[in-house]
Coordinates of C-alpha atoms in Angstrom, one line a residue:
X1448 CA 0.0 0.0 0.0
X1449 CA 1.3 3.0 -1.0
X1450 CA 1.5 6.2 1.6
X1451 CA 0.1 10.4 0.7
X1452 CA 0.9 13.0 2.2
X1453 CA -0.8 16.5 1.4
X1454 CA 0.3 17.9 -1.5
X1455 CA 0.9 21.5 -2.3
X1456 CA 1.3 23.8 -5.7
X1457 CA 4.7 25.0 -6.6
X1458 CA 3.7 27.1 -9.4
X1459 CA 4.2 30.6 -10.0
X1460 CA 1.8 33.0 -7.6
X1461 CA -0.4 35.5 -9.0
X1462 CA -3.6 38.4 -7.4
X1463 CA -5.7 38.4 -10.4
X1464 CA -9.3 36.6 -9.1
X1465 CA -11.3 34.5 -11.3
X1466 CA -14.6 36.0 -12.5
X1467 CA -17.3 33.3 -12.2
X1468 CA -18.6 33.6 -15.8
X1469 CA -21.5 34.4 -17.5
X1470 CA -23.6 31.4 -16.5
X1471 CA -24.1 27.8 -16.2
X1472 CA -24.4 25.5 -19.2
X1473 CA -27.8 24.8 -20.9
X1474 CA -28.9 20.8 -19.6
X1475 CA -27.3 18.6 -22.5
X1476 CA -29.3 15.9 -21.9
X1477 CA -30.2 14.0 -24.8
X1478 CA -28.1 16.4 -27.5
X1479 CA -24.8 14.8 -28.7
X1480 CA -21.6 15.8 -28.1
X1481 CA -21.4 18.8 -30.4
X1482 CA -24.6 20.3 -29.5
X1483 CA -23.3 20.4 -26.0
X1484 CA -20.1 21.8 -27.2
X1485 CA -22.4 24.2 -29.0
X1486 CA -24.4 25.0 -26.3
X1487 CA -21.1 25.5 -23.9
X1488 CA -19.5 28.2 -26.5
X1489 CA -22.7 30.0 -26.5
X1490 CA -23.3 30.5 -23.0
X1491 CA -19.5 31.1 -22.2
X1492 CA -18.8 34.4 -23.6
X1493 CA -17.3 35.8 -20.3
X1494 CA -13.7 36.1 -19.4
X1495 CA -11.0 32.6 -19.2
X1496 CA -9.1 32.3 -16.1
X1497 CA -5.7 32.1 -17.4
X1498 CA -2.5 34.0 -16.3
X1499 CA 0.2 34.3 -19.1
X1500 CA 3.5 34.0 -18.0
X1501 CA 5.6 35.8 -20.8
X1502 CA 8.6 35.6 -18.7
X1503 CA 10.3 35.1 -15.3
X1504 CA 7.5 36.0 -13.1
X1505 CA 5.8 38.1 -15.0
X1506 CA 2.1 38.5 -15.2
X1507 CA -0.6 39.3 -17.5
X1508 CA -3.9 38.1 -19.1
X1509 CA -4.7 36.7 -22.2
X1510 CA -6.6 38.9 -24.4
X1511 CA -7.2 40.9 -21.6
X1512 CA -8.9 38.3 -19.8
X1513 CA -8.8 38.3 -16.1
X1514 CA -6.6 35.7 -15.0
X1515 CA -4.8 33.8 -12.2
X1516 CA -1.8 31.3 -11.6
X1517 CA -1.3 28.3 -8.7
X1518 CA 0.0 29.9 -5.9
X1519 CA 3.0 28.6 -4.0
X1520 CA 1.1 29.3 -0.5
X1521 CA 0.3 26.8 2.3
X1522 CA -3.2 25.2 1.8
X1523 CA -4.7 27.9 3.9
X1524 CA -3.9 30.5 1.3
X1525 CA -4.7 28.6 -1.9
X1526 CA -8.6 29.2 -2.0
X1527 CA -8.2 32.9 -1.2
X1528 CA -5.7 33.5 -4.5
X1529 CA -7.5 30.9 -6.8
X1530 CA -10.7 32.5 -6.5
X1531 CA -11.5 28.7 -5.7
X1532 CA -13.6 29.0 -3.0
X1533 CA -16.0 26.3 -1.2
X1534 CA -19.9 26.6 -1.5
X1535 CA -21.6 25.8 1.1
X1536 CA -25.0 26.1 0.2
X1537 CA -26.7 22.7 0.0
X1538 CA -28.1 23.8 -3.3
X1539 CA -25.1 24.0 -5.0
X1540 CA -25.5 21.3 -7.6
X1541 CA -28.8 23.9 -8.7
X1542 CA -26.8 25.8 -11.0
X1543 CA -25.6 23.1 -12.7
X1544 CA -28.5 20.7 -13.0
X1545 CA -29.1 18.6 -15.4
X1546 CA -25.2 18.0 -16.4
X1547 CA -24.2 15.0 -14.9
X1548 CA -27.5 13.2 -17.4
X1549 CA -24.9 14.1 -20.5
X1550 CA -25.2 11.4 -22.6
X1551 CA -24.2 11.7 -26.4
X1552 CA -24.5 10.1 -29.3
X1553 CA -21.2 8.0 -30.8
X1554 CA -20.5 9.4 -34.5
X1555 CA -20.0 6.5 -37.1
X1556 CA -16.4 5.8 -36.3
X1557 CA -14.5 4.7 -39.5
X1558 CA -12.7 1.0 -39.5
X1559 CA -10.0 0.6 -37.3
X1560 CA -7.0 -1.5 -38.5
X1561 CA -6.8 -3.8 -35.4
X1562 CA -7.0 -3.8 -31.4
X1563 CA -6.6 -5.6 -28.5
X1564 CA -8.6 -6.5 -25.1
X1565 CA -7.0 -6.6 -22.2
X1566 CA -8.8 -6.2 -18.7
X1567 CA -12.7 -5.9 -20.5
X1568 CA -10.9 -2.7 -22.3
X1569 CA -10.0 -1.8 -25.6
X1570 CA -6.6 -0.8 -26.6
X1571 CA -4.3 0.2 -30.0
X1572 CA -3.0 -2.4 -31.9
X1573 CA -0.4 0.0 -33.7
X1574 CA 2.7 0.5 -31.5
X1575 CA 0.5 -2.2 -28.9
X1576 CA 1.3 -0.5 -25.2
X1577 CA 3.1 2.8 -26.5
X1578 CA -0.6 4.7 -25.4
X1579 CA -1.5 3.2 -22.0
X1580 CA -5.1 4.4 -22.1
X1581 CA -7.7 2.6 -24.1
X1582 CA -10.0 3.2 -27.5
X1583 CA -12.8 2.0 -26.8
X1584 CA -16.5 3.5 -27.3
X1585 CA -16.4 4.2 -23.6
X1586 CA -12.8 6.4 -23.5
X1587 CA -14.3 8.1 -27.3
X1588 CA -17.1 9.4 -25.1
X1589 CA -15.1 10.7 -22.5
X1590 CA -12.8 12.7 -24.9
X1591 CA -15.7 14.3 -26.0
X1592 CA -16.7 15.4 -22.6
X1593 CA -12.9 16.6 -22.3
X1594 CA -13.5 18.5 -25.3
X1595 CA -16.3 20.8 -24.6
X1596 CA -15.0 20.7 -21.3
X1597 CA -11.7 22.6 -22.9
X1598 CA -14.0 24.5 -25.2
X1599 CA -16.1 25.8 -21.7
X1600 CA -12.6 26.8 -20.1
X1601 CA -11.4 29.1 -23.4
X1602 CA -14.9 30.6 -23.9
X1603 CA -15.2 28.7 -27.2
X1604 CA -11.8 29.3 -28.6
X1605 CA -10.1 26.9 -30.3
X1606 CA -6.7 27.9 -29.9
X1607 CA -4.8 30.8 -27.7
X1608 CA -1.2 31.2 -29.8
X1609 CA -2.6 34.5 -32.3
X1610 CA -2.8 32.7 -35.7
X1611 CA -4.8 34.9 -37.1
X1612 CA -2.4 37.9 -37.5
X1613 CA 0.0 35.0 -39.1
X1614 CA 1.7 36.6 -42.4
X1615 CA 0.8 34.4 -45.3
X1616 CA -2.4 33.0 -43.0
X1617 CA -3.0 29.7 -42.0
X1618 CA -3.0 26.8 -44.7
X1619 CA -1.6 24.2 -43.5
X1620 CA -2.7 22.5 -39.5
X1621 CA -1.6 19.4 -37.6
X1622 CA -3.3 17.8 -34.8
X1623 CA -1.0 15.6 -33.1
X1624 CA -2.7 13.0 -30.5
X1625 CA -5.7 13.6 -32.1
X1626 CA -7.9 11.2 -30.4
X1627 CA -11.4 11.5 -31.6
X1628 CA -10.5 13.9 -34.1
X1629 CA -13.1 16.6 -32.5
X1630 CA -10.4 19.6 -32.6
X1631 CA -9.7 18.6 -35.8
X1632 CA -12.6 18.4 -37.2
X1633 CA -13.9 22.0 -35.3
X1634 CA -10.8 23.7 -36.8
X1635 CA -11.5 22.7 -40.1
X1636 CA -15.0 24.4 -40.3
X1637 CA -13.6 26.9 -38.8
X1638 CA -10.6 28.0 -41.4
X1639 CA -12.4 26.2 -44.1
X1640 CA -9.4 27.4 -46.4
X1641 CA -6.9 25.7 -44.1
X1642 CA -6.0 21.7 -44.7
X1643 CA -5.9 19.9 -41.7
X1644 CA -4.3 16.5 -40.7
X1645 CA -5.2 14.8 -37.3
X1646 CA -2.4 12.0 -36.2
X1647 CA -2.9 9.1 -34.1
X1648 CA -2.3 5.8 -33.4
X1649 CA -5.9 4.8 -33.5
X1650 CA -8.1 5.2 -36.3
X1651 CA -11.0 6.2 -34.4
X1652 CA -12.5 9.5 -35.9
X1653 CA -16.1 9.9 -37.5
X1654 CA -15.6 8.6 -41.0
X1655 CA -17.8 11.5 -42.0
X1656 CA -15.6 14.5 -42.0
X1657 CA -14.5 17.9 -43.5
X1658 CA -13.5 17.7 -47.1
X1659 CA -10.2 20.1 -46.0
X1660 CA -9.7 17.2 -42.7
X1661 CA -8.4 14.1 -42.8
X1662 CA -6.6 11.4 -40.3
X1663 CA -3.8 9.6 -40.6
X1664 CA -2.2 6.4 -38.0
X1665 CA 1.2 8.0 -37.1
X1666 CA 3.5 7.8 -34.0
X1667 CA 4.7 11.1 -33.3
X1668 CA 7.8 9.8 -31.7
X1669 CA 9.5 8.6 -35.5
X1670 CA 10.1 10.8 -37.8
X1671 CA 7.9 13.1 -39.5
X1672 CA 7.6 13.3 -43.1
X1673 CA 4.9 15.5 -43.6
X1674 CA 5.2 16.9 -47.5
X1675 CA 4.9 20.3 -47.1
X1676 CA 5.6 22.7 -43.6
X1677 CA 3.1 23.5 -41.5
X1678 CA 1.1 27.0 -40.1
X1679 CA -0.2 25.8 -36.7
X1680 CA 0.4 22.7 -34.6
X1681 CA -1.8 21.8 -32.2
X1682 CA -1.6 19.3 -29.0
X1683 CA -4.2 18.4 -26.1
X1684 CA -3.5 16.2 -23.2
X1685 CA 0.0 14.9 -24.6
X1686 CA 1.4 14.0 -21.3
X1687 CA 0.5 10.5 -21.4
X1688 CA 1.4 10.0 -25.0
X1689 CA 5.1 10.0 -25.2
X1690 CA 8.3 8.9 -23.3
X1691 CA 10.0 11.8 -25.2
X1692 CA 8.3 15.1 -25.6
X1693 CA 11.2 16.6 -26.2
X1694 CA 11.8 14.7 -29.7
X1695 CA 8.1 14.8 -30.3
X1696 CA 8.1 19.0 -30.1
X1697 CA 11.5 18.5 -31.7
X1698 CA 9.9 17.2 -34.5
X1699 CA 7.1 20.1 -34.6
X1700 CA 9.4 23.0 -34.3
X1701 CA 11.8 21.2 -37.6
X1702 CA 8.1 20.7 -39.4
X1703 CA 6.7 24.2 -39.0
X1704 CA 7.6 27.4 -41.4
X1705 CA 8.9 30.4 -40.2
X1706 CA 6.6 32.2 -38.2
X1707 CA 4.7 29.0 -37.6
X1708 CA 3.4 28.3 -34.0
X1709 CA 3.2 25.1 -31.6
X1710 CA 0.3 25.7 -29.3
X1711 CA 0.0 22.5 -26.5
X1712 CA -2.7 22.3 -23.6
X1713 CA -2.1 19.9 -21.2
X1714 CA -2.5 18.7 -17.5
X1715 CA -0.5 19.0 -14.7
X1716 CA -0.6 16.4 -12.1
X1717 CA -0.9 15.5 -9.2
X1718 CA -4.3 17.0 -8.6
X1719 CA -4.4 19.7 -5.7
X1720 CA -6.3 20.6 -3.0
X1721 CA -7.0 23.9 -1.8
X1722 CA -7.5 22.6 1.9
X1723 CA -6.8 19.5 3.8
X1724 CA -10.0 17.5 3.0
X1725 CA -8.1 15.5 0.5
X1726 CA -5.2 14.1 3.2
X1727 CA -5.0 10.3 3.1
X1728 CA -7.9 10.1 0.8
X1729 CA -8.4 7.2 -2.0
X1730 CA -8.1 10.4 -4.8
X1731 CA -4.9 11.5 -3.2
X1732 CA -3.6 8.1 -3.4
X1733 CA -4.9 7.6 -6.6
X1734 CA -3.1 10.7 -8.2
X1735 CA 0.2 9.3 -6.8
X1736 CA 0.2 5.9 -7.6
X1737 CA -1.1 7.0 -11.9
X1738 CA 2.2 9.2 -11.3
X1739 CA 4.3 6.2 -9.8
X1740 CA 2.6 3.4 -12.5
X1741 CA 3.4 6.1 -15.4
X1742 CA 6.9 6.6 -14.0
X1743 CA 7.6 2.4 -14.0
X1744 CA 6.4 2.5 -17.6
X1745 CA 8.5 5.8 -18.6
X1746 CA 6.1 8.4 -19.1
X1747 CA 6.5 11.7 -16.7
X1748 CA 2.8 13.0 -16.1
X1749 CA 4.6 16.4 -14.4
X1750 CA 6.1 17.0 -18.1
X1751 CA 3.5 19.8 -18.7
X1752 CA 4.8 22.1 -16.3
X1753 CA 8.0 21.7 -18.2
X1754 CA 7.0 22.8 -21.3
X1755 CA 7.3 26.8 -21.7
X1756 CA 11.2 25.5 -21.0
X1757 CA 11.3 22.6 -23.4
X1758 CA 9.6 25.4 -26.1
X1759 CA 12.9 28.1 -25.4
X1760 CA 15.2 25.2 -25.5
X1761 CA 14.2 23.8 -28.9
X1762 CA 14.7 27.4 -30.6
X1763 CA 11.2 29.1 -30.4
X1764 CA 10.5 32.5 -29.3
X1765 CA 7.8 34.2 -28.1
X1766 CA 6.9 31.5 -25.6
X1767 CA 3.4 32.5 -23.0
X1768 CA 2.6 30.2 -20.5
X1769 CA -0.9 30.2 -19.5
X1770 CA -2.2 28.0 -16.2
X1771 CA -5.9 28.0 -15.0
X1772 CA -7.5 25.3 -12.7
X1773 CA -10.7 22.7 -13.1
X1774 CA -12.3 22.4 -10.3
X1775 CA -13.6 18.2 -9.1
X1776 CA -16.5 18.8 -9.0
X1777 CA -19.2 21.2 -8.2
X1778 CA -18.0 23.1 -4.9
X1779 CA -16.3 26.0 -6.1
X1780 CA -18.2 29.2 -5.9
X1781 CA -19.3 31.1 -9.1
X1782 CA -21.5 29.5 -12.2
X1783 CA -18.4 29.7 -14.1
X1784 CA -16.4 27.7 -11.8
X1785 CA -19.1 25.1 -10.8
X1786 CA -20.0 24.3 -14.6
X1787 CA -16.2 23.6 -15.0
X1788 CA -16.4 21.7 -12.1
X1789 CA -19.9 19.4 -13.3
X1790 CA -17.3 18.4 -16.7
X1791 CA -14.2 17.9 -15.0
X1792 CA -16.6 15.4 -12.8
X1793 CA -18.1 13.9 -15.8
X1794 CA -14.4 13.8 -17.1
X1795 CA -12.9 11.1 -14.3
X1796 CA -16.0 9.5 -13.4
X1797 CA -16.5 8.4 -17.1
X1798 CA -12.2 8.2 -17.4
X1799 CA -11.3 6.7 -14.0
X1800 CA -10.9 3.2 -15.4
X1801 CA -9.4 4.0 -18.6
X1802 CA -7.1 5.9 -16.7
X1803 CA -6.1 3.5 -14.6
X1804 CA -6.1 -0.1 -15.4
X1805 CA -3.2 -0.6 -17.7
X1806 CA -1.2 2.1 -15.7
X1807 CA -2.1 -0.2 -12.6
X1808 CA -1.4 -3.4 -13.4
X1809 CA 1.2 -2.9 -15.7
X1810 CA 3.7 -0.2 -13.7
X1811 CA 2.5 -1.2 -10.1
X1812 CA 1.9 -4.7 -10.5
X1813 CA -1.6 -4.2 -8.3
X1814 CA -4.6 -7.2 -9.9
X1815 CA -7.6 -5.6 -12.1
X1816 CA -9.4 -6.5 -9.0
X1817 CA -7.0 -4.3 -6.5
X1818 CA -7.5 -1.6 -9.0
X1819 CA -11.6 -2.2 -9.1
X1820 CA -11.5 -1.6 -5.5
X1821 CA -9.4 1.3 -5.5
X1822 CA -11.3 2.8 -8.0
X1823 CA -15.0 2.4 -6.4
X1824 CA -13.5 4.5 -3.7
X1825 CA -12.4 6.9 -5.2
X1826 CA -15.6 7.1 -7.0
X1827 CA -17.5 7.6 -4.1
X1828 CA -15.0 10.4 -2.9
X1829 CA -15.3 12.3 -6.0
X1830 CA -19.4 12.0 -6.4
X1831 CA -19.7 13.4 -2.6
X1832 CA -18.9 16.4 -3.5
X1833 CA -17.1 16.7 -0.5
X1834 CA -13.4 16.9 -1.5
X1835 CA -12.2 20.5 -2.9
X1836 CA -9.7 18.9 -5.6
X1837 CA -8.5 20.3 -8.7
X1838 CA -7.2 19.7 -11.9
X1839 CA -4.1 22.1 -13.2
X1840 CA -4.3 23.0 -16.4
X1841 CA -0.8 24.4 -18.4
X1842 CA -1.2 26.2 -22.1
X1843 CA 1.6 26.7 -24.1
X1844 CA 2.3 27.9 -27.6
X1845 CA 5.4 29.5 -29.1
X1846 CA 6.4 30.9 -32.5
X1847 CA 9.7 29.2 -34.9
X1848 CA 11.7 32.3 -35.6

């Protein structure tokens, strides 16, 4: 059994508050995943809480966005600086009703080349074990929630890095990791005069798609030989991709044009707390031992805090670091906050096993039924409502020179 002990943020402190948003998203219910998404951008159109970091402790906002960074400070201090305070009122869920009966519809998902089972779960064939979470219809749902849960954070935006003031505009787009192909896809309608390519080692996109989008089974770890240089680069939740992000943004930075930007947006774990309800919890443990079972299998899940640096070391310029926060749940204060909160819940309820099983058994050794047991309690912790966790978030984009 593996100890916890609390755990604290070391990032960069900041005094900006964040504002609580316009208001809470429309009950998705019965509407598919992009009439969620939809409904998200339209009811978002308030301010992001993101603090860019342009250099050594420097602070602004993005777009002139009120913002705000993890703090350093003790526990005490945390809630006071996030703006992450805890609502008491027993009708807290009321401003948020309705999300937690998301359900959406699967697109048509195009053949996929091969796959394997392995603990009732469905994984790559392609590179087998190089991705430790599975491909399934189950995880394709979830990364739809973790879309429009991204879409909800940026107020509908795409993208952050300032592409559109890009001499020469934007032509030519990858999507690395692409997963469900979702960004990929939204990008394309969006700069319908752009030609995008999402990369991943699973075929698992809609087969019906944007005639300027296609997909392509690539490990972004060998080389690239993309035929022409690319505008824009794009990466979400690459932490647990690749044993190397270094050669992977490597890669990027040798395959964009001049003037071309790498934009990535990424987790940071461990989760957080902004008080001591989550000491010796199963969630605390739960965030250690993915970090530990990642570590045994050589992926660092702390890489994202790394990479403004890994950006200036590779050569680009230009480099803003933005970090906001997802609360667990729906105990933060504010509609803004609480509707983030509903997603990210929906997010690791409907990820927790995915997440977990093949980092489990594989780096830690523990049996699918250790890690069934685990899990139910830290289900139970998370759908109480009662722990004030968080997710960090990191966003990161740079220009090549």
């Amino acid at each position: 059994m593996m100890t916890s002990s609390a755990i604290t943020d070391k990032a960069s402190s900041g005094t900006n508050e964040l504002e609580e948003g316009a208001s809470s998203v429309a009950n998705p219910s019965g509407a598919d995943a992009r009439d969620a998404k939809a409904m998200v951008a339209q009811d978002t159109a308030g301010s992001s809480p993101l603090t860019a970091n342009e250099g050594p402790g420097a602070i602004g906002t993005a777009g002139g966005a009120p913002a705000t960074v993890l703090p350093p400070n003790p526990v005490h201090l945390i809630r006071a600086i996030l703006g992450l305070d805890v609502d008491n009122d027993d009708d807290a869920d009321s401003a948020v009703k309705g999300v937690e009966n998301f359900s959406s519809t699967v697109s048509i998902r195009s053949s996929i080349y091969d796959y394997i089972e392995e603990n009732g779960r469905r994984y790559h064939r392609y590179k087998d074990g190089k991705y430790l979470l599975p491909n399934d219809e189950a995880e394709q749902e979830r990364l739809d929630i973790q879309h429009n849960l991204m879409l909800l954070a940026l107020d509908g935006k795409l993208h952050i890095a300032p592409i559109e003031d890009m001499p020469g505009g934007v032509n030519n787009v990858l999507d690395m990791a692409t997963g469900t192909g979702n960004w990929a896809i939204d990008f394309a309608n969006a700069y319908p005069s752009a030609s995008v390519v999402g990369t991943d080692l699973s075929l698992i996109q809609p087969e019906y798609v944007p005639a300027n989008c296609r997909f392509e089974i690539s490990d972004a770890e060998d080389d690239w030989r993309f035929p022409v240089p690319f505008d824009y680069i794009h990466g979400r939740a690459l932490v647990t991709c690749f044993k190397s992000h270094h050669t992977v943004f490597q890669h990027a930075f040798n395959s964009l044009r001049s003037g071309g930007y790498l934009e990535l947006q990424d987790g940071d774990l461990p989760l957080r707390f902004i008080d001591d309800s989550g000491n010796g919890t199963a969630l605390e443990t739960w965030s250690q031992r993915l970090m530990a079972g990642g570590a045994a299998l050589g992926k660092d899940f702390t890489r994202g805090r790394r990479y403004k640096e890994l950006l200036e070391e590779l050569g680009f310029v230009d480099v803003v670091e933005m970090r906001t926060q997802f609360p667990i749940g729906t105990w933060a204060v504010g509609k803004k906050m609480k509707t983030l909160g509903a997603w990210m819940k929906m997010d690791m309820l409907a990820g927790l096993q995915g997440m977990s099983m093949a980092i489990m058994t594989r780096g830690l050794g523990m049996t699918p039924e250790e890690v069934a047991v685990h899990l139910e309690n830290v289900k139970t912790e998370i759908e109480s409502n009662k722990l004030q966790a968080y997710f960090p978030v990191v966003l990161v984009y740079g220009r090549k020179p």
